[in-house]
Each structure stands twice: as structure tokens, then as C-alpha cells.
């Protein structure tokens, strides 16, 4: 019975969704503040054009595990070689662009959540990022936001941040 119950509970657990995240390089941003400014400008531009002020990232590939991502997942941003922030993913919208190419809109909560810095090597596109691998969020006033970015990066690479 004990063996049967363990197998049964494992089957039940595997049929339930588990939160999954994405990770992506934030090309062009020098800091979290830089990314925040870009988001604010993008939202203001859409609002001024009479469009719904939504924040999203367009990608060529659509995540196949969308249900797991929409179960509370976030897009983690790698800025200057370190995971530094995340944004909650609130929708995944496939579409076809003007050239007939299938694309995907990752609709993001416009609020950035700073995370503990975690070194990350460059990679192409986005990747799935398991909850067990993600860095913790920084609480308000916690961490080293007053330190210069170069020093934060150096301390992070040494495992001191």
C-alpha cells in the first residue's frame, strides 16, 4: 500500500502545473535603472499614440510550456553578465507579423523586481529557468543598490553579493 500510495501521489503531482520561468539577455541595458527608463518610455509612447499602454517583449519562438509559465512565472533579465531583475509574465500571445512570420508576445507586468545578482554567461534567445535555479528577490532597501554597477558585478562574481 505504501508503495502504491507513493506512485499515486507522484502521478498526481506530475499532472499538476508547476511554475516555470524564462531567462533572457537584456541587450543594450547598462543597469536596472536603464531598463526601467526604457519601459517607462515605451509605455508613455504607446499611450501617446492612443494604444493600450502594455509592456511586452516580442520573440520568434513561442514557449511550449506556456501553462507552467502563466502559473506565476517571470522573465528574468541578465544585465551585463548578471541576472539582476525579473518581470512577471501575465500573458503569452502568438501572432503573425507583417512579413507572415510567426512570433510571440510575452506580455509583462511593467514593474521590475530586483533580484540578488547571479552571474550568467551569454546565450541566444530565451531559456526555461527552473524555480530552483532563480535568485531570490531583494527586499526594499536590502542589497547593494548604492554600490556602483562595476563593484556589484565584481562582488557577485566572487560570490560575495
PDB file of C-alpha atoms in Angstrom:
ATOM      1  CA  UNK A   1       0.000   0.000   0.000  1.00  0.00           C
ATOM      2  CA  UNK A   2       2.777   2.431   0.889  1.00  0.00           C
ATOM      3  CA  UNK A   3       4.457   1.833  -2.473  1.00  0.00           C
ATOM      4  CA  UNK A   4       1.141   2.224  -4.333  1.00  0.00           C
ATOM      5  CA  UNK A   5       0.352   5.480  -2.464  1.00  0.00           C
ATOM      6  CA  UNK A   6       3.768   6.971  -3.308  1.00  0.00           C
ATOM      7  CA  UNK A   7       3.347   6.142  -7.012  1.00  0.00           C
ATOM      8  CA  UNK A   8      -0.199   7.547  -6.973  1.00  0.00           C
ATOM      9  CA  UNK A   9       0.900  10.813  -5.306  1.00  0.00           C
ATOM     10  CA  UNK A  10       3.796  11.132  -7.766  1.00  0.00           C
ATOM     11  CA  UNK A  11       1.343  10.728 -10.661  1.00  0.00           C
ATOM     12  CA  UNK A  12      -0.963  13.355  -9.184  1.00  0.00           C
ATOM     13  CA  UNK A  13       1.955  15.751  -8.653  1.00  0.00           C
ATOM     14  CA  UNK A  14       3.185  15.330 -12.230  1.00  0.00           C
ATOM     15  CA  UNK A  15      -0.269  16.172 -13.631  1.00  0.00           C
ATOM     16  CA  UNK A  16      -0.390  19.492 -11.777  1.00  0.00           C
ATOM     17  CA  UNK A  17       1.317  22.532 -13.242  1.00  0.00           C
ATOM     18  CA  UNK A  18       4.465  23.862 -11.654  1.00  0.00           C
ATOM     19  CA  UNK A  19       5.625  27.428 -12.098  1.00  0.00           C
ATOM     20  CA  UNK A  20       8.290  27.848 -14.735  1.00  0.00           C
ATOM     21  CA  UNK A  21      10.258  30.990 -15.584  1.00  0.00           C
ATOM     22  CA  UNK A  22      12.158  32.294 -18.585  1.00  0.00           C
ATOM     23  CA  UNK A  23      15.577  33.935 -18.681  1.00  0.00           C
ATOM     24  CA  UNK A  24      16.802  36.338 -21.366  1.00  0.00           C
ATOM     25  CA  UNK A  25      19.716  38.671 -22.022  1.00  0.00           C
ATOM     26  CA  UNK A  26      18.749  42.330 -21.753  1.00  0.00           C
ATOM     27  CA  UNK A  27      20.766  43.612 -24.708  1.00  0.00           C
ATOM     28  CA  UNK A  28      21.549  47.317 -24.586  1.00  0.00           C
ATOM     29  CA  UNK A  29      20.708  47.931 -20.943  1.00  0.00           C
ATOM     30  CA  UNK A  30      23.541  49.012 -18.675  1.00  0.00           C
ATOM     31  CA  UNK A  31      21.576  48.711 -15.407  1.00  0.00           C
ATOM     32  CA  UNK A  32      18.170  48.046 -13.866  1.00  0.00           C
ATOM     33  CA  UNK A  33      17.544  51.793 -13.920  1.00  0.00           C
ATOM     34  CA  UNK A  34      18.276  51.843 -17.640  1.00  0.00           C
ATOM     35  CA  UNK A  35      15.704  49.078 -18.201  1.00  0.00           C
ATOM     36  CA  UNK A  36      13.146  50.879 -16.001  1.00  0.00           C
ATOM     37  CA  UNK A  37      13.594  54.064 -18.042  1.00  0.00           C
ATOM     38  CA  UNK A  38      13.160  52.150 -21.297  1.00  0.00           C
ATOM     39  CA  UNK A  39       9.943  50.516 -20.015  1.00  0.00           C
ATOM     40  CA  UNK A  40       8.524  53.883 -18.887  1.00  0.00           C
ATOM     41  CA  UNK A  41       9.352  55.476 -22.261  1.00  0.00           C
ATOM     42  CA  UNK A  42       7.790  52.588 -24.166  1.00  0.00           C
ATOM     43  CA  UNK A  43       4.570  52.761 -22.106  1.00  0.00           C
ATOM     44  CA  UNK A  44       4.360  56.553 -22.498  1.00  0.00           C
ATOM     45  CA  UNK A  45       4.923  56.278 -26.253  1.00  0.00           C
ATOM     46  CA  UNK A  46       2.113  53.735 -26.630  1.00  0.00           C
ATOM     47  CA  UNK A  47      -0.233  55.833 -24.513  1.00  0.00           C
ATOM     48  CA  UNK A  48       0.560  58.973 -26.559  1.00  0.00           C
ATOM     49  CA  UNK A  49      -0.201  57.020 -29.748  1.00  0.00           C
ATOM     50  CA  UNK A  50      -3.622  56.082 -28.376  1.00  0.00           C
ATOM     51  CA  UNK A  51      -2.621  52.462 -27.835  1.00  0.00           C
ATOM     52  CA  UNK A  52      -3.130  50.391 -24.734  1.00  0.00           C
ATOM     53  CA  UNK A  53      -0.033  51.005 -22.573  1.00  0.00           C
ATOM     54  CA  UNK A  54       1.069  47.377 -22.258  1.00  0.00           C
ATOM     55  CA  UNK A  55       4.629  46.220 -21.822  1.00  0.00           C
ATOM     56  CA  UNK A  56       5.717  43.180 -23.793  1.00  0.00           C
ATOM     57  CA  UNK A  57       8.713  41.516 -25.347  1.00  0.00           C
ATOM     58  CA  UNK A  58       8.397  40.033 -28.843  1.00  0.00           C
ATOM     59  CA  UNK A  59      10.190  36.780 -29.547  1.00  0.00           C
ATOM     60  CA  UNK A  60      10.330  34.453 -32.537  1.00  0.00           C
ATOM     61  CA  UNK A  61       9.770  31.273 -30.580  1.00  0.00           C
ATOM     62  CA  UNK A  62       6.631  30.592 -28.544  1.00  0.00           C
ATOM     63  CA  UNK A  63       7.172  28.765 -25.257  1.00  0.00           C
ATOM     64  CA  UNK A  64       5.558  25.332 -25.456  1.00  0.00           C
ATOM     65  CA  UNK A  65       5.199  25.195 -21.703  1.00  0.00           C
ATOM     66  CA  UNK A  66       3.034  28.308 -21.521  1.00  0.00           C
ATOM     67  CA  UNK A  67       0.641  26.914 -18.906  1.00  0.00           C
ATOM     68  CA  UNK A  68       3.531  26.453 -16.476  1.00  0.00           C
ATOM     69  CA  UNK A  69       4.864  29.952 -17.205  1.00  0.00           C
ATOM     70  CA  UNK A  70       1.459  31.590 -16.703  1.00  0.00           C
ATOM     71  CA  UNK A  71       1.192  29.854 -13.325  1.00  0.00           C
ATOM     72  CA  UNK A  72       3.142  32.718 -11.695  1.00  0.00           C
ATOM     73  CA  UNK A  73       6.297  32.654 -13.833  1.00  0.00           C
ATOM     74  CA  UNK A  74       8.585  35.585 -14.566  1.00  0.00           C
ATOM     75  CA  UNK A  75      11.060  36.690 -17.199  1.00  0.00           C
ATOM     76  CA  UNK A  76      14.479  37.068 -15.542  1.00  0.00           C
ATOM     77  CA  UNK A  77      16.743  39.669 -17.149  1.00  0.00           C
ATOM     78  CA  UNK A  78      20.509  39.198 -17.490  1.00  0.00           C
ATOM     79  CA  UNK A  79      22.076  42.655 -17.480  1.00  0.00           C
ATOM     80  CA  UNK A  80      25.831  42.986 -18.033  1.00  0.00           C
ATOM     81  CA  UNK A  81      26.508  39.309 -17.275  1.00  0.00           C
ATOM     82  CA  UNK A  82      24.333  39.009 -14.157  1.00  0.00           C
ATOM     83  CA  UNK A  83      20.710  38.140 -13.514  1.00  0.00           C
ATOM     84  CA  UNK A  84      19.583  41.379 -11.851  1.00  0.00           C
ATOM     85  CA  UNK A  85      15.815  41.687 -12.213  1.00  0.00           C
ATOM     86  CA  UNK A  86      12.610  39.949 -13.155  1.00  0.00           C
ATOM     87  CA  UNK A  87       9.181  40.818 -14.512  1.00  0.00           C
ATOM     88  CA  UNK A  88       6.093  38.678 -14.034  1.00  0.00           C
ATOM     89  CA  UNK A  89       4.720  37.225 -17.281  1.00  0.00           C
ATOM     90  CA  UNK A  90       0.979  37.882 -17.456  1.00  0.00           C
ATOM     91  CA  UNK A  91       0.145  36.614 -20.960  1.00  0.00           C
ATOM     92  CA  UNK A  92       1.624  34.802 -23.944  1.00  0.00           C
ATOM     93  CA  UNK A  93       0.173  35.937 -27.282  1.00  0.00           C
ATOM     94  CA  UNK A  94       1.175  34.235 -30.532  1.00  0.00           C
ATOM     95  CA  UNK A  95       0.738  36.353 -33.687  1.00  0.00           C
ATOM     96  CA  UNK A  96       1.902  36.663 -37.279  1.00  0.00           C
ATOM     97  CA  UNK A  97       3.890  39.770 -38.162  1.00  0.00           C
ATOM     98  CA  UNK A  98       3.570  41.883 -41.335  1.00  0.00           C
ATOM     99  CA  UNK A  99       6.061  39.604 -43.129  1.00  0.00           C
ATOM    100  CA  UNK A 100       4.000  36.496 -42.371  1.00  0.00           C
ATOM    101  CA  UNK A 101       6.426  35.234 -39.728  1.00  0.00           C
ATOM    102  CA  UNK A 102       5.018  33.642 -36.579  1.00  0.00           C
ATOM    103  CA  UNK A 103       6.045  35.470 -33.440  1.00  0.00           C
ATOM    104  CA  UNK A 104       5.101  35.594 -29.792  1.00  0.00           C
ATOM    105  CA  UNK A 105       4.380  38.491 -27.467  1.00  0.00           C
ATOM    106  CA  UNK A 106       5.382  37.902 -23.829  1.00  0.00           C
ATOM    107  CA  UNK A 107       3.164  40.386 -22.010  1.00  0.00           C
ATOM    108  CA  UNK A 108       4.988  41.542 -18.896  1.00  0.00           C
ATOM    109  CA  UNK A 109       3.983  43.286 -15.709  1.00  0.00           C
ATOM    110  CA  UNK A 110       5.645  46.705 -16.142  1.00  0.00           C
ATOM    111  CA  UNK A 111       7.170  46.553 -12.649  1.00  0.00           C
ATOM    112  CA  UNK A 112      10.754  45.331 -12.269  1.00  0.00           C
ATOM    113  CA  UNK A 113      11.663  43.294  -9.195  1.00  0.00           C
ATOM    114  CA  UNK A 114      15.359  43.492  -8.321  1.00  0.00           C
ATOM    115  CA  UNK A 115      16.964  40.138  -7.576  1.00  0.00           C
ATOM    116  CA  UNK A 116      20.179  39.064  -5.954  1.00  0.00           C
ATOM    117  CA  UNK A 117      22.835  39.194  -8.622  1.00  0.00           C
ATOM    118  CA  UNK A 118      23.670  35.847 -10.199  1.00  0.00           C
ATOM    119  CA  UNK A 119      26.414  35.536 -12.840  1.00  0.00           C
ATOM    120  CA  UNK A 120      25.193  34.173 -16.178  1.00  0.00           C
ATOM    121  CA  UNK A 121      27.150  33.511 -19.364  1.00  0.00           C
ATOM    122  CA  UNK A 122      25.804  34.815 -22.687  1.00  0.00           C
ATOM    123  CA  UNK A 123      23.324  32.660 -24.619  1.00  0.00           C
ATOM    124  CA  UNK A 124      20.980  33.037 -27.592  1.00  0.00           C
ATOM    125  CA  UNK A 125      17.255  33.739 -27.250  1.00  0.00           C
ATOM    126  CA  UNK A 126      15.409  32.833 -24.084  1.00  0.00           C
ATOM    127  CA  UNK A 127      15.686  29.715 -21.935  1.00  0.00           C
ATOM    128  CA  UNK A 128      13.455  27.994 -19.413  1.00  0.00           C
ATOM    129  CA  UNK A 129      14.597  28.829 -15.887  1.00  0.00           C
ATOM    130  CA  UNK A 130      13.549  26.419 -13.138  1.00  0.00           C
ATOM    131  CA  UNK A 131      12.379  27.863  -9.808  1.00  0.00           C
ATOM    132  CA  UNK A 132      15.223  26.014  -8.072  1.00  0.00           C
ATOM    133  CA  UNK A 133      17.775  27.974 -10.165  1.00  0.00           C
ATOM    134  CA  UNK A 134      16.424  31.522  -9.825  1.00  0.00           C
ATOM    135  CA  UNK A 135      17.953  34.100  -7.498  1.00  0.00           C
ATOM    136  CA  UNK A 136      15.852  35.481  -4.654  1.00  0.00           C
ATOM    137  CA  UNK A 137      14.172  38.866  -4.906  1.00  0.00           C
ATOM    138  CA  UNK A 138      15.786  41.689  -2.989  1.00  0.00           C
ATOM    139  CA  UNK A 139      13.632  43.216  -0.288  1.00  0.00           C
ATOM    140  CA  UNK A 140      13.215  47.016  -0.304  1.00  0.00           C
ATOM    141  CA  UNK A 141      16.434  48.566   0.991  1.00  0.00           C
ATOM    142  CA  UNK A 142      18.244  45.206   1.003  1.00  0.00           C
ATOM    143  CA  UNK A 143      21.314  44.565  -1.035  1.00  0.00           C
ATOM    144  CA  UNK A 144      23.799  46.870  -2.617  1.00  0.00           C
ATOM    145  CA  UNK A 145      21.829  49.236  -4.826  1.00  0.00           C
ATOM    146  CA  UNK A 146      24.017  52.136  -3.610  1.00  0.00           C
ATOM    147  CA  UNK A 147      27.172  50.471  -4.942  1.00  0.00           C
ATOM    148  CA  UNK A 148      28.409  51.230  -8.456  1.00  0.00           C
ATOM    149  CA  UNK A 149      27.375  48.574 -11.016  1.00  0.00           C
ATOM    150  CA  UNK A 150      31.006  47.568 -11.673  1.00  0.00           C
ATOM    151  CA  UNK A 151      31.584  46.889  -7.975  1.00  0.00           C
ATOM    152  CA  UNK A 152      28.302  44.949  -7.708  1.00  0.00           C
ATOM    153  CA  UNK A 153      29.387  42.819 -10.674  1.00  0.00           C
ATOM    154  CA  UNK A 154      32.814  42.134  -9.176  1.00  0.00           C
ATOM    155  CA  UNK A 155      31.370  41.220  -5.766  1.00  0.00           C
ATOM    156  CA  UNK A 156      28.805  38.986  -7.437  1.00  0.00           C
ATOM    157  CA  UNK A 157      31.472  37.159  -9.484  1.00  0.00           C
ATOM    158  CA  UNK A 158      33.356  36.489  -6.237  1.00  0.00           C
ATOM    159  CA  UNK A 159      30.204  35.097  -4.601  1.00  0.00           C
ATOM    160  CA  UNK A 160      30.134  37.934  -2.053  1.00  0.00           C
ATOM    161  CA  UNK A 161      26.888  39.536  -3.190  1.00  0.00           C
TER     162      UNK A 161
END
